[in-house]
Amino acid sequence: MSPPEPRPIFVAIIGVGGVGTAFLPQLDHVRRTLAARHPPIDLRLILARRTTTQVLAANWHALDIPTLATTLAASHQPLQPLPELLAHLATAPGSVILVDNTSSLDVARAYPAALRQGLSIVTPNKKAFSDSYELWQAIFNAAANGPSPTSSPNAGYILHESSVGAGLPLLTTLADLLATGDTLTKIEGVFSGTMSFLFNTFNPVTPDPTTPAPTFSASVTTAKALGYTEPDPRDDLNGLDVARKLTILARLAHIPIPTCTSFPVQSLIPPPLATCTSGSDFLAQLPHHDTQMDDLKASAANQGKVIRFVGSIDVASQTLKVGLESFDVSHPIAALKGSDNIVSFYTKRYGDNPLIIQGAGAGGEVTAMGVTADLLRVVQLLQ
Amino acid sequence: MSPPEPRPIFVAIIGVGGVGTAFLPQLDHVRRTLAARHPPIDLRLILARRTTTQVLAANWHALDIPTLATTLAASHQPLQPLPELLAHLATAPGSVILVDNTSSLDVARAYPAALRQGLSIVTPNKKAFSDSYELWQAIFNAAANGPSPTSSPNAGYILHESSVGAGLPLLTTLADLLATGDTLTKIEGVFSGTMSFLFNTFNPVTPDPTTPAPTFSASVTTAKALGYTEPDPRDDLNGLDVARKLTILARLAHIPIPTCTSFPVQSLIPPPLATCTSGSDFLAQLPHHDTQMDDLKASAANQGKVIRFVGSIDVASQTLKVGLESFDVSHPIAALKGSDNIVSFYTKRYGDNPLIIQGAGAGGEVTAMGVTADLLRVVQLLQ
């Protein structure tokens, strides 16, 4: 008797940019691992889609992962409308995991229908979970791992660890704390790699005695040169990225935040520069506004503190805020390095000293790692 | 038509001490959550066993969790031999999860047979995973989540997050890093709450200017008075607890450490005091040996450093060591508070700045939390 055919699990990727490109070798690693299992699992990539083109495998055969970039570059397959494509994927002869490596709200809006049709989803797409609360509810009401998995007998699972802090195990840890019955009191942290770099540079705990720390505007210019900011740095300085991540954590802690703008978010864009026509115009004007940040730094220094851009959730009062705060030089938030993130979970069980997780919270490979780990969890759930 | 009966999953507890007692309310919380699921899961406690007695439910009915302590105290059921009891549990009409809240090597030696018979296991029992490499192999060769799950068609799963760092998500994080194809280079940390407290007290980063820091022996006396040490503090100071945890992490990183004593472990017990007849005799003699620790502290201070008791694994060279090292005052290991643990994972993907997890690494409730989170993962795997 010949051994049984390995069971296929199909993978469909949308988005082959920074995260998507880093994800491919990890997917290939996982594919090989699963093929070597007893019994083996046949993880088959059947779709790669980006803004301009797509490659959809014929007859549910596997696309070759190492040569995918070339295949995609040579492809002339037209982009199908997304709902039609997802409905087609739902007819695959086996479970399908959709990997959304975009940051597109349009793709996110297709999640509820995809989940109801039985597709599972793993994604770092922040917008899917930080837009309207209605979209959040629609997604989790449709998911098999939502609060009422009754939408469909074969609803898919959705996991999104990398939507906050990239591959850092933040969402799994928060889920474990809550599921085991701990009482969360506060979440606080540095949630933006860009903001982390800016303030670790502008206001270091131990300044180099031979070279004065750069001004705030010079720190922004350096961060942009190193690729740590969006093309227009105002997209980081407006605090919205942090607000989105905080919205996701709060909702997971059962606080029904309406949108990512429904709580105080401090923007670091000086008001007169909000209307600059370009990022480079903004950068050219920013030095004229350095005094305000210098004053904040000096006043923190008088108390033995440094300033950092943080987000916090007070769970009991359901209060979220995002902005500058000053921290004692011995505080773990002050001691952060480079562009690292740090998140402190204060709970009843952990008492005065929180459970802290820190490390790189941005970058293609670590973001992809969170996506890949989620993919493996979904594979386990589908077995 | 009446709704289908909820599917039972049976839970059997061995050990109702510090961790076991903290585990019971968490189990009850999880039981209620699972009962409210769609479809519901009927998590049923059917056994509680401690050193002197046991309560085994008749006909697989559920024992009442809130009154369990009373039931156990009133029980006159004799202790069945463990292998016989486990074989009985394996005949339950549904999956069984064995929760080993002991630190007993005898119980651990029963794991392989229990797993082969289909029992799943969750446990904080360090000895099970840090004794001989043969026992480690026997356990994982028998488990459904081991490298070759072929021992039995219905082998059980085994999870042991709390065997290192209590509820801190260390083992899941290490597993995710490896499973997604990252390359681990080094693991380093403070793995003992007792050692953490001792050195944070004896050699604080920012000493109180009005009160000199206590001597090392005084720190040990305080730690014992606060319940942070074993009854005989030498059981902490010999470094073996840290060596056991390091052995577990190394084996999970695919380094086949023969036993927890097969690498250098520095003992902080002055050699002449190894033969003291009691813990209190030891504590009385310890002040005569404070000079050596004072010298180490002074010599670290000359370099702007503090001393800490750490464990480290250099993955490439497969080198493990446990002992005193000095750290820059700005290093996260130096800045630790109270009796917290900290673990840094250095990997290729994370680069120079490691992924760091810190927080309470001992205590009944946080240890039980790791056990309960593992129990929920096994429930998910059994669905």
Short mmCIF file of C-alpha atoms in Angstrom, two decimals, chain B:
data_model
loop_
_atom_site.label_atom_id
_atom_site.label_comp_id
_atom_site.label_asym_id
_atom_site.label_seq_id
_atom_site.Cartn_x
_atom_site.Cartn_y
_atom_site.Cartn_z
CA MET B 1 -33.75 18.09 18.83
CA SER B 2 -31.76 18.69 22.00
CA PRO B 3 -28.31 20.28 21.60
CA PRO B 4 -25.43 17.81 21.54
CA GLU B 5 -23.71 17.05 24.85
CA PRO B 6 -20.58 19.20 25.26
CA ARG B 7 -17.44 17.19 24.60
CA PRO B 8 -15.56 16.40 27.83
CA ILE B 9 -11.84 17.00 28.29
CA PHE B 10 -10.60 15.53 31.57
CA VAL B 11 -8.04 17.17 33.85
CA ALA B 12 -5.99 15.28 36.44
CA ILE B 13 -3.82 17.21 38.90
CA ILE B 14 -0.80 15.88 40.74
CA GLY B 15 0.57 18.29 43.34
CA VAL B 16 -1.52 20.74 45.32
CA GLY B 17 1.24 22.85 46.94
CA GLY B 18 2.10 26.49 46.19
CA VAL B 19 1.71 26.30 42.42
CA GLY B 20 -1.10 23.74 42.60
CA THR B 21 -3.15 25.90 44.95
CA ALA B 22 -2.71 28.98 42.74
CA PHE B 23 -3.62 26.87 39.71
CA LEU B 24 -7.10 25.88 40.99
CA PRO B 25 -8.85 29.27 40.59
CA GLN B 26 -7.23 29.66 37.15
CA LEU B 27 -8.52 26.22 36.17
CA ASP B 28 -11.98 27.19 37.35
CA HIS B 29 -11.79 30.41 35.29
CA VAL B 30 -10.79 28.47 32.19
CA ARG B 31 -13.48 25.83 32.85
CA ARG B 32 -16.16 28.53 32.83
CA THR B 33 -14.74 30.15 29.66
CA LEU B 34 -14.66 26.84 27.79
CA ALA B 35 -18.20 25.97 28.91
CA ALA B 36 -19.40 29.24 27.33
CA ARG B 37 -17.81 28.53 23.95
CA HIS B 38 -19.71 27.56 20.80
CA PRO B 39 -19.60 24.58 20.78
CA PRO B 40 -18.97 24.30 24.53
CA ILE B 41 -16.15 22.23 25.99
CA ASP B 42 -16.78 20.44 29.27
CA LEU B 43 -13.45 20.63 31.14
CA ARG B 44 -13.76 18.17 34.00
CA LEU B 45 -11.40 17.83 36.95
CA ILE B 46 -11.34 14.11 37.78
CA LEU B 47 -8.26 13.72 39.96
CA ALA B 48 -6.34 15.63 42.58
CA ARG B 49 -3.40 13.85 44.15
CA ARG B 50 -0.82 14.92 46.66
CA THR B 51 1.88 13.16 48.63
CA THR B 52 -0.39 11.59 51.22
CA THR B 53 -3.77 11.18 49.61
CA GLN B 54 -5.81 11.53 46.45
CA VAL B 55 -9.36 12.17 45.28
CA LEU B 56 -10.37 10.33 42.16
CA ALA B 57 -13.84 11.10 40.84
CA ALA B 58 -16.22 8.17 40.40
CA ASN B 59 -17.54 7.45 36.91
CA TRP B 60 -15.57 10.37 35.36
CA HIS B 61 -17.84 12.92 37.00
CA ALA B 62 -16.43 16.37 37.73
CA LEU B 63 -14.90 17.24 41.10
CA ASP B 64 -15.98 20.65 42.39
CA ILE B 65 -12.96 22.96 42.09
CA PRO B 66 -13.77 25.64 44.71
CA THR B 67 -14.26 23.01 47.45
CA LEU B 68 -11.39 20.78 46.34
CA ALA B 69 -9.06 21.63 49.24
CA THR B 70 -11.74 20.56 51.72
CA THR B 71 -12.51 17.40 49.76
CA LEU B 72 -8.82 16.50 49.65
CA ALA B 73 -8.37 17.16 53.36
CA ALA B 74 -11.30 14.86 54.16
CA SER B 75 -10.24 12.16 51.70
CA HIS B 76 -9.21 8.73 52.89
CA GLN B 77 -8.62 7.31 49.40
CA PRO B 78 -5.31 5.47 49.46
CA LEU B 79 -2.59 6.56 47.00
CA GLN B 80 -2.64 4.19 44.05
CA PRO B 81 0.74 3.39 42.51
CA LEU B 82 1.31 6.09 39.86
CA PRO B 83 1.62 3.79 36.79
CA GLU B 84 -1.64 2.05 37.71
CA LEU B 85 -3.39 5.41 38.21
CA LEU B 86 -2.15 6.75 34.86
CA ALA B 87 -3.27 3.58 33.07
CA HIS B 88 -6.71 4.06 34.62
CA LEU B 89 -6.84 7.71 33.47
CA ALA B 90 -6.00 6.58 29.94
CA THR B 91 -9.32 4.68 29.85
CA ALA B 92 -11.35 7.90 30.30
CA PRO B 93 -14.07 8.47 27.69
CA GLY B 94 -12.28 11.48 26.16
CA SER B 95 -8.91 13.27 26.15
CA VAL B 96 -7.06 13.63 29.45
CA ILE B 97 -4.64 16.40 30.43
CA LEU B 98 -2.34 15.57 33.32
CA VAL B 99 -1.22 18.67 35.25
CA ASP B 100 1.97 17.86 37.16
CA ASN B 101 2.40 20.66 39.68
CA THR B 102 5.09 18.78 41.60
CA SER B 103 8.85 19.07 41.28
CA SER B 104 9.21 15.30 41.49
CA LEU B 105 11.59 13.33 39.30
CA ASP B 106 9.57 10.18 40.04
CA VAL B 107 6.47 11.70 38.50
CA ALA B 108 8.56 12.93 35.54
CA ARG B 109 9.81 9.40 34.91
CA ALA B 110 6.21 8.36 34.34
CA TYR B 111 5.72 10.88 31.51
CA PRO B 112 6.87 8.72 28.56
CA ALA B 113 4.43 5.91 29.35
CA ALA B 114 1.63 8.41 30.09
CA LEU B 115 2.19 10.19 26.75
CA ARG B 116 2.23 6.92 24.83
CA GLN B 117 -1.07 5.97 26.46
CA GLY B 118 -2.57 9.20 25.13
CA LEU B 119 -2.42 11.46 28.18
CA SER B 120 -1.30 15.02 27.47
CA ILE B 121 0.86 16.76 30.08
CA VAL B 122 1.34 20.36 31.19
CA THR B 123 3.83 21.07 33.96
CA PRO B 124 6.28 23.51 35.56
CA ASN B 125 8.39 20.53 36.74
CA LYS B 126 11.98 21.55 35.90
CA LYS B 127 13.42 18.17 36.83
CA ALA B 128 11.52 16.46 34.04
CA PHE B 129 13.47 18.40 31.42
CA SER B 130 16.85 18.99 33.08
CA ASP B 131 17.72 15.52 34.34
CA SER B 132 19.39 12.99 32.03
CA TYR B 133 19.25 13.56 28.29
CA GLU B 134 17.84 10.01 28.03
CA LEU B 135 14.76 11.08 29.99
CA TRP B 136 14.38 14.16 27.76
CA GLN B 137 14.53 11.97 24.66
CA ALA B 138 12.15 9.39 26.11
CA ILE B 139 9.63 12.15 26.88
CA PHE B 140 9.75 13.87 23.50
CA ASN B 141 9.99 10.66 21.50
CA ALA B 142 6.73 9.66 23.14
CA ALA B 143 4.96 13.00 22.62
CA ALA B 144 2.72 13.97 19.71
CA ASN B 145 4.60 17.29 19.53
CA GLY B 146 8.03 15.66 19.65
CA PRO B 147 10.36 15.32 16.68
CA SER B 148 9.05 11.92 15.60
CA PRO B 149 5.48 11.54 16.77
CA THR B 150 5.28 7.92 15.75
CA SER B 151 5.39 6.19 19.14
CA SER B 152 1.65 5.81 19.29
CA PRO B 153 -1.25 6.74 17.02
CA ASN B 154 -2.89 8.67 19.85
CA ALA B 155 0.15 10.04 21.70
CA GLY B 156 -0.43 13.00 24.00
CA TYR B 157 1.07 16.49 23.86
CA ILE B 158 3.48 17.93 26.43
CA LEU B 159 4.05 21.62 27.20
CA HIS B 160 6.17 23.12 29.99
CA GLU B 161 6.40 26.93 29.63
CA SER B 162 6.61 27.42 33.41
CA SER B 163 9.67 25.21 33.78
CA VAL B 164 11.76 28.32 32.96
CA GLY B 165 10.84 31.83 34.16
CA ALA B 166 7.36 30.84 35.39
CA GLY B 167 4.65 32.52 33.25
CA LEU B 168 7.07 34.63 31.20
CA PRO B 169 6.62 33.68 27.52
CA LEU B 170 10.15 32.33 27.10
CA LEU B 171 9.66 28.85 25.65
CA THR B 172 6.95 29.91 23.20
CA THR B 173 9.16 32.77 22.01
CA LEU B 174 12.19 30.54 21.59
CA ALA B 175 10.04 28.03 19.70
CA ASP B 176 8.70 30.77 17.38
CA LEU B 177 12.20 32.10 16.65
CA LEU B 178 13.43 28.64 15.70
CA ALA B 179 10.31 27.51 13.85
CA THR B 180 10.33 30.58 11.60
CA GLY B 181 13.97 29.95 10.66
CA ASP B 182 15.84 32.54 12.69
CA THR B 183 19.41 31.70 13.79
CA LEU B 184 19.92 31.86 17.53
CA THR B 185 23.36 33.11 18.58
CA LYS B 186 23.13 33.61 22.35
CA ILE B 187 20.72 33.41 25.26
CA GLU B 188 21.67 35.31 28.41
CA GLY B 189 19.80 36.24 31.53
CA VAL B 190 19.00 36.21 35.19
CA PHE B 191 17.01 33.04 35.70
CA SER B 192 16.61 32.93 39.48
CA GLY B 193 14.32 35.23 41.42
CA THR B 194 16.42 34.57 44.53
CA MET B 195 19.71 35.47 42.84
CA SER B 196 18.06 38.51 41.25
CA PHE B 197 16.89 39.79 44.65
CA LEU B 198 20.26 39.07 46.29
CA PHE B 199 22.34 41.06 43.82
CA ASN B 200 19.82 43.86 43.25
CA THR B 201 19.97 44.30 47.05
CA PHE B 202 23.69 43.74 47.65
CA ASN B 203 24.89 45.67 44.60
CA PRO B 204 22.22 48.12 43.45
CA VAL B 205 22.85 50.33 40.41
CA THR B 206 21.89 53.45 42.33
CA PRO B 207 22.79 52.88 46.00
CA ASP B 208 20.80 54.81 48.57
CA PRO B 209 23.23 57.62 49.62
CA THR B 210 21.88 57.65 53.20
CA THR B 211 22.08 53.90 53.94
CA PRO B 212 24.94 51.66 52.86
CA ALA B 213 23.86 48.61 50.87
CA PRO B 214 23.68 45.49 53.04
CA THR B 215 26.49 42.92 53.07
CA PHE B 216 26.01 39.78 51.00
CA SER B 217 25.23 37.66 54.05
CA ALA B 218 22.71 40.25 55.27
CA SER B 219 21.07 40.17 51.83
CA VAL B 220 20.75 36.39 52.08
CA THR B 221 19.21 36.69 55.56
CA THR B 222 16.69 39.26 54.28
CA ALA B 223 15.85 37.10 51.27
CA LYS B 224 15.20 34.13 53.52
CA ALA B 225 13.02 36.22 55.86
CA LEU B 226 10.95 37.36 52.85
CA GLY B 227 10.47 33.76 51.72
CA TYR B 228 12.59 34.28 48.58
CA THR B 229 14.95 31.37 49.34
CA GLU B 230 14.57 27.65 49.87
CA PRO B 231 14.47 26.60 53.56
CA ASP B 232 18.23 26.02 53.26
CA PRO B 233 19.55 28.99 51.19
CA ARG B 234 22.37 26.81 49.90
CA ASP B 235 19.82 25.18 47.61
CA ASP B 236 19.64 28.54 45.79
CA LEU B 237 23.28 29.57 46.18
CA ASN B 238 24.64 26.38 44.59
CA GLY B 239 23.46 27.65 41.17
CA LEU B 240 21.76 24.36 40.32
CA ASP B 241 18.32 25.93 39.82
CA VAL B 242 19.79 28.24 37.18
CA ALA B 243 21.71 25.33 35.63
CA ARG B 244 18.47 23.36 35.29
CA LYS B 245 16.70 26.21 33.48
CA LEU B 246 19.67 26.79 31.20
CA THR B 247 19.75 23.07 30.37
CA ILE B 248 16.09 23.23 29.29
CA LEU B 249 16.62 26.26 27.05
CA ALA B 250 19.76 24.75 25.51
CA ARG B 251 18.03 21.46 24.72
CA LEU B 252 15.13 23.34 23.13
CA ALA B 253 17.76 25.09 21.00
CA HIS B 254 18.88 21.61 19.87
CA ILE B 255 22.04 21.42 22.03
CA PRO B 256 22.11 17.90 23.51
CA ILE B 257 23.27 18.77 27.07
CA PRO B 258 23.83 15.45 28.89
CA THR B 259 22.80 16.68 32.37
CA CYS B 260 22.40 19.95 34.24
CA THR B 261 25.83 19.44 35.79
CA SER B 262 27.76 18.88 32.57
CA PHE B 263 28.89 22.53 32.22
CA PRO B 264 30.54 25.06 34.56
CA VAL B 265 28.26 26.19 37.37
CA GLN B 266 29.64 28.62 39.95
CA SER B 267 28.45 27.94 43.48
CA LEU B 268 28.21 30.88 45.86
CA ILE B 269 28.56 28.60 48.88
CA PRO B 270 31.98 29.23 50.47
CA PRO B 271 33.66 25.77 50.44
CA PRO B 272 34.11 25.59 54.23
CA LEU B 273 30.33 26.06 54.64
CA ALA B 274 29.31 23.24 52.32
CA THR B 275 29.30 20.88 55.28
CA CYS B 276 27.24 23.03 57.67
CA THR B 277 24.61 20.77 59.15
CA SER B 278 21.67 23.15 58.67
CA GLY B 279 20.53 26.23 56.81
CA SER B 280 20.57 28.30 59.98
CA ASP B 281 24.06 27.14 60.86
CA PHE B 282 25.10 28.16 57.34
CA LEU B 283 23.50 31.61 57.72
CA ALA B 284 25.25 32.12 61.04
CA GLN B 285 28.66 31.36 59.48
CA LEU B 286 28.15 33.26 56.19
CA PRO B 287 29.13 36.75 57.52
CA HIS B 288 32.72 35.49 58.01
CA HIS B 289 32.96 35.08 54.24
CA ASP B 290 31.61 38.48 53.13
CA THR B 291 35.03 39.86 52.15
CA GLN B 292 35.28 37.90 48.93
CA MET B 293 31.95 39.22 47.64
CA ASP B 294 32.86 42.75 48.78
CA ASP B 295 36.07 42.53 46.74
CA LEU B 296 34.21 41.44 43.61
CA LYS B 297 31.73 44.29 44.04
CA ALA B 298 34.50 46.86 44.52
CA SER B 299 36.45 45.65 41.52
CA ALA B 300 33.30 45.83 39.33
CA ALA B 301 32.56 49.33 40.68
CA ASN B 302 36.03 50.48 39.55
CA GLN B 303 34.90 49.78 35.98
CA GLY B 304 31.46 51.40 36.46
CA LYS B 305 29.87 47.97 36.70
CA VAL B 306 27.79 45.84 39.05
CA ILE B 307 27.86 42.06 39.58
CA ARG B 308 24.96 39.80 38.73
CA PHE B 309 24.44 36.01 38.79
CA VAL B 310 23.65 35.00 35.21
CA GLY B 311 23.36 32.05 32.93
CA SER B 312 24.36 32.14 29.28
CA ILE B 313 24.31 29.88 26.25
CA ASP B 314 26.62 30.54 23.33
CA VAL B 315 24.78 28.61 20.67
CA ALA B 316 27.47 28.33 17.98
CA SER B 317 30.08 26.90 20.36
CA GLN B 318 27.42 25.07 22.42
CA THR B 319 28.96 26.61 25.56
CA LEU B 320 26.85 27.01 28.70
CA LYS B 321 27.93 28.75 31.86
CA VAL B 322 26.38 29.84 35.11
CA GLY B 323 27.97 32.28 37.55
CA LEU B 324 28.85 35.83 38.48
CA GLU B 325 29.53 38.40 35.78
CA SER B 326 29.81 42.16 35.84
CA PHE B 327 27.58 44.42 33.76
CA ASP B 328 27.63 48.06 32.84
CA VAL B 329 25.15 50.00 34.97
CA SER B 330 23.21 50.89 31.79
CA HIS B 331 22.79 47.21 30.81
CA PRO B 332 19.23 45.87 31.14
CA ILE B 333 20.54 42.99 33.30
CA ALA B 334 22.01 45.52 35.77
CA ALA B 335 18.78 47.54 35.89
CA LEU B 336 16.58 44.62 36.96
CA LYS B 337 14.30 45.24 39.95
CA GLY B 338 13.18 43.15 42.93
CA SER B 339 13.23 39.45 42.23
CA ASP B 340 12.52 39.76 38.50
CA ASN B 341 14.00 37.51 35.85
CA ILE B 342 15.27 38.78 32.50
CA VAL B 343 16.16 36.81 29.40
CA SER B 344 17.78 38.17 26.24
CA PHE B 345 17.53 36.23 22.99
CA TYR B 346 20.27 37.25 20.54
CA THR B 347 19.47 36.14 17.00
CA LYS B 348 20.55 36.87 13.47
CA ARG B 349 17.28 38.65 12.72
CA TYR B 350 17.26 40.79 15.87
CA GLY B 351 20.90 41.80 15.40
CA ASP B 352 22.80 43.69 18.10
CA ASN B 353 19.75 44.53 20.20
CA PRO B 354 18.27 41.29 21.54
CA LEU B 355 14.63 40.39 22.07
CA ILE B 356 14.24 40.80 25.85
CA ILE B 357 11.56 39.43 28.16
CA GLN B 358 11.48 40.34 31.84
CA GLY B 359 9.26 40.18 34.89
CA ALA B 360 8.49 37.95 37.85
CA GLY B 361 9.99 34.53 37.22
CA ALA B 362 8.80 32.81 40.38
CA GLY B 363 5.73 32.73 42.60
CA GLY B 364 2.63 30.57 42.69
CA GLU B 365 0.28 32.69 40.60
CA VAL B 366 2.62 33.52 37.73
CA THR B 367 3.91 29.95 37.60
CA ALA B 368 0.35 28.66 37.54
CA MET B 369 -0.40 31.13 34.75
CA GLY B 370 2.16 29.45 32.50
CA VAL B 371 0.61 26.07 33.31
CA THR B 372 -2.91 27.34 32.59
CA ALA B 373 -1.86 28.96 29.29
CA ASP B 374 -0.26 25.63 28.29
CA LEU B 375 -3.46 23.81 29.26
CA LEU B 376 -5.43 26.08 26.92
CA ARG B 377 -2.96 25.40 24.10
CA VAL B 378 -3.35 21.66 24.60
CA VAL B 379 -7.16 22.02 24.62
CA GLN B 380 -6.80 23.81 21.25
CA LEU B 381 -4.58 21.02 19.91
CA LEU B 382 -7.06 18.38 21.06
CA GLN B 383 -10.01 19.97 19.27
#
